[in-house]
Amino acid sequence: KAELERETSRVIGLRRLLSEMFLGPVRMVRDYLCATTYIGPLREIPGRGYHPQVSPDEARWANGLAAWDLLYTDRKTDLMEEVNDWLSDENKLHTGYRIERVDFKEVPVPSLFHQIFERGVTEDDIGELQELYNSLHSRSEIALRDFDKGIIVAPSDVGVGISQMVPVVVGALRSKEGLLAIEQPELHVHPAIQVAIGDLLIRAVRPAPETVHSD
């Protein structure tokens, strides 16, 4: 009789209701925490020859490298444009830098391409050089443009503050649901820029309203 009573529609419904009341909120908290992005206090500076990881890896946010990976794979450039707006705008972070994707052609040494230049280029070499140039391997890197000096520099060639700031900016601006946890976002950053970082975090919590155009 007890076994039959446990299988009645009323008991089954009550069991499901209690499950949703107690386990439902726990599942929601679990799913929300699984979507958490954590950026640690000491973000790693990409060194020379740094090869971004193309496939996303949320674990790399802890040392900040996932931010550089994301900028590298952002072929639509929407994210990079917004990041650069915050980095360069005088009313925002105003760092004097912007991020750019730089393309390179690699010349192997020794190679026929290299040998032609070693012995001296002649007019007869132009056609062959064009073919050799087209066959060279291409690679891309994420670099920083220094506005004051007008040059492209590697992330490892600038102040620590800039490299520490980029993961914070990218993490705050990227489109992703969930909690963003940043430990010491102001580390190695000038006090004047720390205020702008506060504005950035407000922007992450409360996105700017869409512009309404009137006819």
Coordinates of C-alpha atoms in Angstrom, one line a residue:
K1 CA 0.0 0.0 0.0
A2 CA 2.9 2.4 0.9
E3 CA 4.6 1.7 -2.4
L4 CA 1.4 2.4 -4.4
E5 CA 0.8 5.7 -2.5
R6 CA 4.3 6.9 -3.5
E7 CA 3.3 6.5 -7.1
T8 CA 0.1 8.5 -7.0
S9 CA 0.0 11.7 -9.2
R10 CA -0.4 13.9 -6.1
V11 CA 2.8 12.5 -4.4
I12 CA 4.7 12.6 -7.7
G13 CA 3.7 16.2 -8.2
L14 CA 4.7 17.2 -4.7
R15 CA 8.0 15.5 -5.1
R16 CA 8.7 17.5 -8.3
L17 CA 7.6 20.7 -6.7
L18 CA 9.9 20.2 -3.8
S19 CA 12.7 19.3 -6.2
E20 CA 12.2 22.6 -8.1
M21 CA 12.0 24.6 -4.9
F22 CA 15.2 23.4 -3.4
L23 CA 17.3 22.0 -6.2
G24 CA 16.3 24.5 -8.9
P25 CA 18.0 27.5 -7.3
V26 CA 21.1 25.4 -6.6
R27 CA 21.3 24.5 -10.2
M28 CA 20.9 28.1 -11.2
V29 CA 23.8 29.1 -8.9
R30 CA 25.9 26.3 -10.3
D31 CA 25.3 27.3 -13.9
Y32 CA 26.0 30.9 -13.1
L33 CA 29.3 30.1 -11.3
C34 CA 30.3 27.9 -14.3
A35 CA 30.0 30.9 -16.5
T36 CA 32.3 33.0 -14.2
T37 CA 35.4 34.6 -15.8
Y38 CA 38.3 35.0 -13.3
I39 CA 41.2 37.4 -14.1
G40 CA 44.0 37.1 -11.6
P41 CA 46.1 39.9 -10.0
L42 CA 49.3 39.3 -11.9
R43 CA 48.5 39.1 -15.6
E44 CA 51.2 37.5 -17.8
I45 CA 52.9 39.7 -20.5
P46 CA 53.0 38.1 -23.9
G47 CA 56.6 37.7 -24.8
R48 CA 58.3 38.0 -28.2
G49 CA 57.2 35.2 -30.5
Y50 CA 54.0 34.7 -28.5
H51 CA 51.6 32.4 -30.3
P52 CA 48.0 33.0 -29.5
Q53 CA 45.8 30.0 -28.8
V54 CA 43.1 30.0 -31.4
S55 CA 40.6 27.6 -29.6
P56 CA 39.0 29.4 -26.6
D57 CA 40.3 28.3 -23.2
E58 CA 38.6 30.0 -20.2
A59 CA 41.4 28.8 -17.9
R60 CA 43.8 31.2 -19.6
W61 CA 41.8 34.2 -18.3
A62 CA 43.4 33.7 -14.9
N63 CA 46.8 34.8 -16.2
G64 CA 45.3 37.3 -18.8
L65 CA 46.5 35.5 -21.9
A66 CA 43.0 34.6 -23.0
A67 CA 42.4 38.4 -23.6
W68 CA 45.3 38.5 -26.2
D69 CA 44.0 35.3 -27.7
L70 CA 40.5 36.8 -28.1
L71 CA 41.9 40.0 -29.7
Y72 CA 43.9 37.8 -32.2
T73 CA 40.9 35.8 -33.2
D74 CA 38.5 38.8 -33.4
R75 CA 38.5 39.0 -37.2
K76 CA 35.4 41.2 -37.3
T77 CA 37.4 43.7 -35.3
D78 CA 34.3 44.9 -33.3
L79 CA 35.8 44.0 -30.0
M80 CA 39.2 45.5 -30.9
E81 CA 37.7 48.7 -32.0
E82 CA 35.8 49.1 -28.7
V83 CA 39.0 48.2 -26.7
N84 CA 41.0 50.8 -28.7
D85 CA 38.3 53.4 -28.1
W86 CA 38.8 52.9 -24.3
L87 CA 42.6 52.7 -24.5
S88 CA 43.0 55.8 -26.6
D89 CA 40.1 58.2 -25.9
E90 CA 41.3 61.2 -23.9
N91 CA 38.0 61.0 -21.9
K92 CA 38.5 57.4 -21.0
L93 CA 41.8 55.6 -20.2
H94 CA 43.9 57.8 -22.5
T95 CA 46.9 55.5 -22.4
G96 CA 48.6 56.7 -25.6
Y97 CA 48.4 53.3 -27.2
R98 CA 46.1 51.3 -29.4
I99 CA 46.2 47.6 -30.3
E100 CA 46.8 46.5 -33.9
R101 CA 47.1 43.2 -35.7
V102 CA 50.4 43.2 -37.6
D103 CA 51.1 40.8 -40.5
F104 CA 54.5 39.6 -41.4
K105 CA 56.2 37.7 -44.1
E106 CA 58.9 35.3 -42.9
V107 CA 62.1 34.9 -45.0
P108 CA 63.9 31.6 -44.2
V109 CA 67.7 31.8 -44.0
P110 CA 69.2 30.2 -46.0
S111 CA 66.8 30.2 -48.9
L112 CA 66.7 31.1 -52.5
F113 CA 64.9 34.4 -51.6
H114 CA 67.7 35.2 -49.2
Q115 CA 70.5 34.2 -51.6
I116 CA 69.2 36.5 -54.3
F117 CA 69.6 39.5 -52.0
E118 CA 72.9 38.3 -50.8
R119 CA 74.4 38.3 -54.3
G120 CA 72.6 41.5 -55.3
V121 CA 69.3 41.9 -57.1
T122 CA 69.1 42.4 -60.9
E123 CA 66.3 43.2 -63.2
D124 CA 66.1 39.5 -64.3
D125 CA 65.3 38.6 -60.7
I126 CA 62.1 40.6 -60.4
G127 CA 59.7 37.9 -61.7
E128 CA 61.3 35.2 -59.6
L129 CA 61.3 37.4 -56.5
Q130 CA 57.6 38.1 -56.9
E131 CA 56.9 34.3 -57.0
L132 CA 59.1 33.7 -54.0
Y133 CA 57.5 36.5 -52.1
N134 CA 54.0 35.1 -52.7
S135 CA 55.2 31.7 -51.4
L136 CA 56.5 33.1 -48.2
H137 CA 54.8 32.0 -45.0
S138 CA 52.6 34.8 -43.4
R139 CA 52.0 35.2 -39.7
S140 CA 50.1 37.7 -37.5
E141 CA 50.9 39.3 -34.2
I142 CA 49.0 41.5 -31.8
A143 CA 51.1 44.6 -31.1
L144 CA 50.7 48.1 -29.7
R145 CA 51.0 51.4 -31.5
D146 CA 52.7 54.1 -29.5
F147 CA 51.0 57.4 -30.5
D148 CA 53.8 59.6 -29.1
K149 CA 56.6 57.9 -31.0
G150 CA 54.5 56.7 -33.9
I151 CA 55.9 53.2 -33.8
I152 CA 54.7 49.6 -33.4
V153 CA 55.9 47.9 -30.2
A154 CA 55.5 44.5 -28.7
P155 CA 53.5 44.2 -25.4
S156 CA 56.7 43.2 -23.7
D157 CA 58.3 46.5 -24.7
V158 CA 55.8 48.8 -23.0
G159 CA 55.2 49.6 -19.3
V160 CA 53.8 46.9 -17.1
G161 CA 50.7 48.9 -16.5
I162 CA 49.5 48.7 -20.1
S163 CA 49.9 44.9 -20.3
Q164 CA 48.2 44.5 -17.0
M165 CA 45.3 46.7 -18.1
V166 CA 44.5 45.0 -21.5
P167 CA 43.0 41.8 -20.0
V168 CA 40.8 43.9 -17.7
V169 CA 39.5 46.0 -20.6
V170 CA 38.9 43.0 -22.9
G171 CA 37.2 41.1 -20.1
A172 CA 34.9 44.0 -19.3
L173 CA 33.9 44.7 -22.9
R174 CA 33.5 41.2 -24.4
S175 CA 30.0 39.8 -24.9
K176 CA 29.6 37.0 -22.4
E177 CA 27.0 36.3 -19.8
G178 CA 28.0 35.5 -16.3
L179 CA 30.1 36.9 -13.5
L180 CA 33.4 38.7 -14.2
A181 CA 35.8 38.5 -11.2
I182 CA 38.9 40.7 -11.4
E183 CA 41.5 40.6 -8.7
Q184 CA 43.3 43.9 -8.2
P185 CA 42.3 45.5 -11.5
E186 CA 44.2 48.7 -10.6
L187 CA 47.6 46.9 -10.2
H188 CA 50.5 48.9 -11.7
V189 CA 48.2 51.5 -13.1
H190 CA 48.5 55.2 -12.8
P191 CA 46.0 56.7 -10.3
A192 CA 44.5 58.9 -13.0
I193 CA 43.8 55.8 -15.1
Q194 CA 42.3 54.0 -12.1
V195 CA 39.4 56.4 -12.1
A196 CA 38.7 55.5 -15.7
I197 CA 38.9 51.8 -14.9
G198 CA 36.0 52.5 -12.5
D199 CA 34.0 54.0 -15.4
L200 CA 34.9 50.9 -17.5
L201 CA 33.5 48.6 -14.9
I202 CA 30.3 50.6 -14.6
R203 CA 30.1 50.4 -18.4
A204 CA 30.4 46.6 -18.1
V205 CA 27.6 46.4 -15.6
R206 CA 25.4 49.0 -17.3
P207 CA 26.0 49.0 -21.0
A208 CA 25.5 52.3 -22.8
P209 CA 21.9 52.8 -24.1
E210 CA 21.4 52.6 -27.8
T211 CA 21.2 55.9 -29.7
V212 CA 17.7 56.8 -30.7
H213 CA 17.6 58.6 -34.1
S214 CA 14.6 60.9 -34.7
D215 CA 13.3 61.7 -38.1

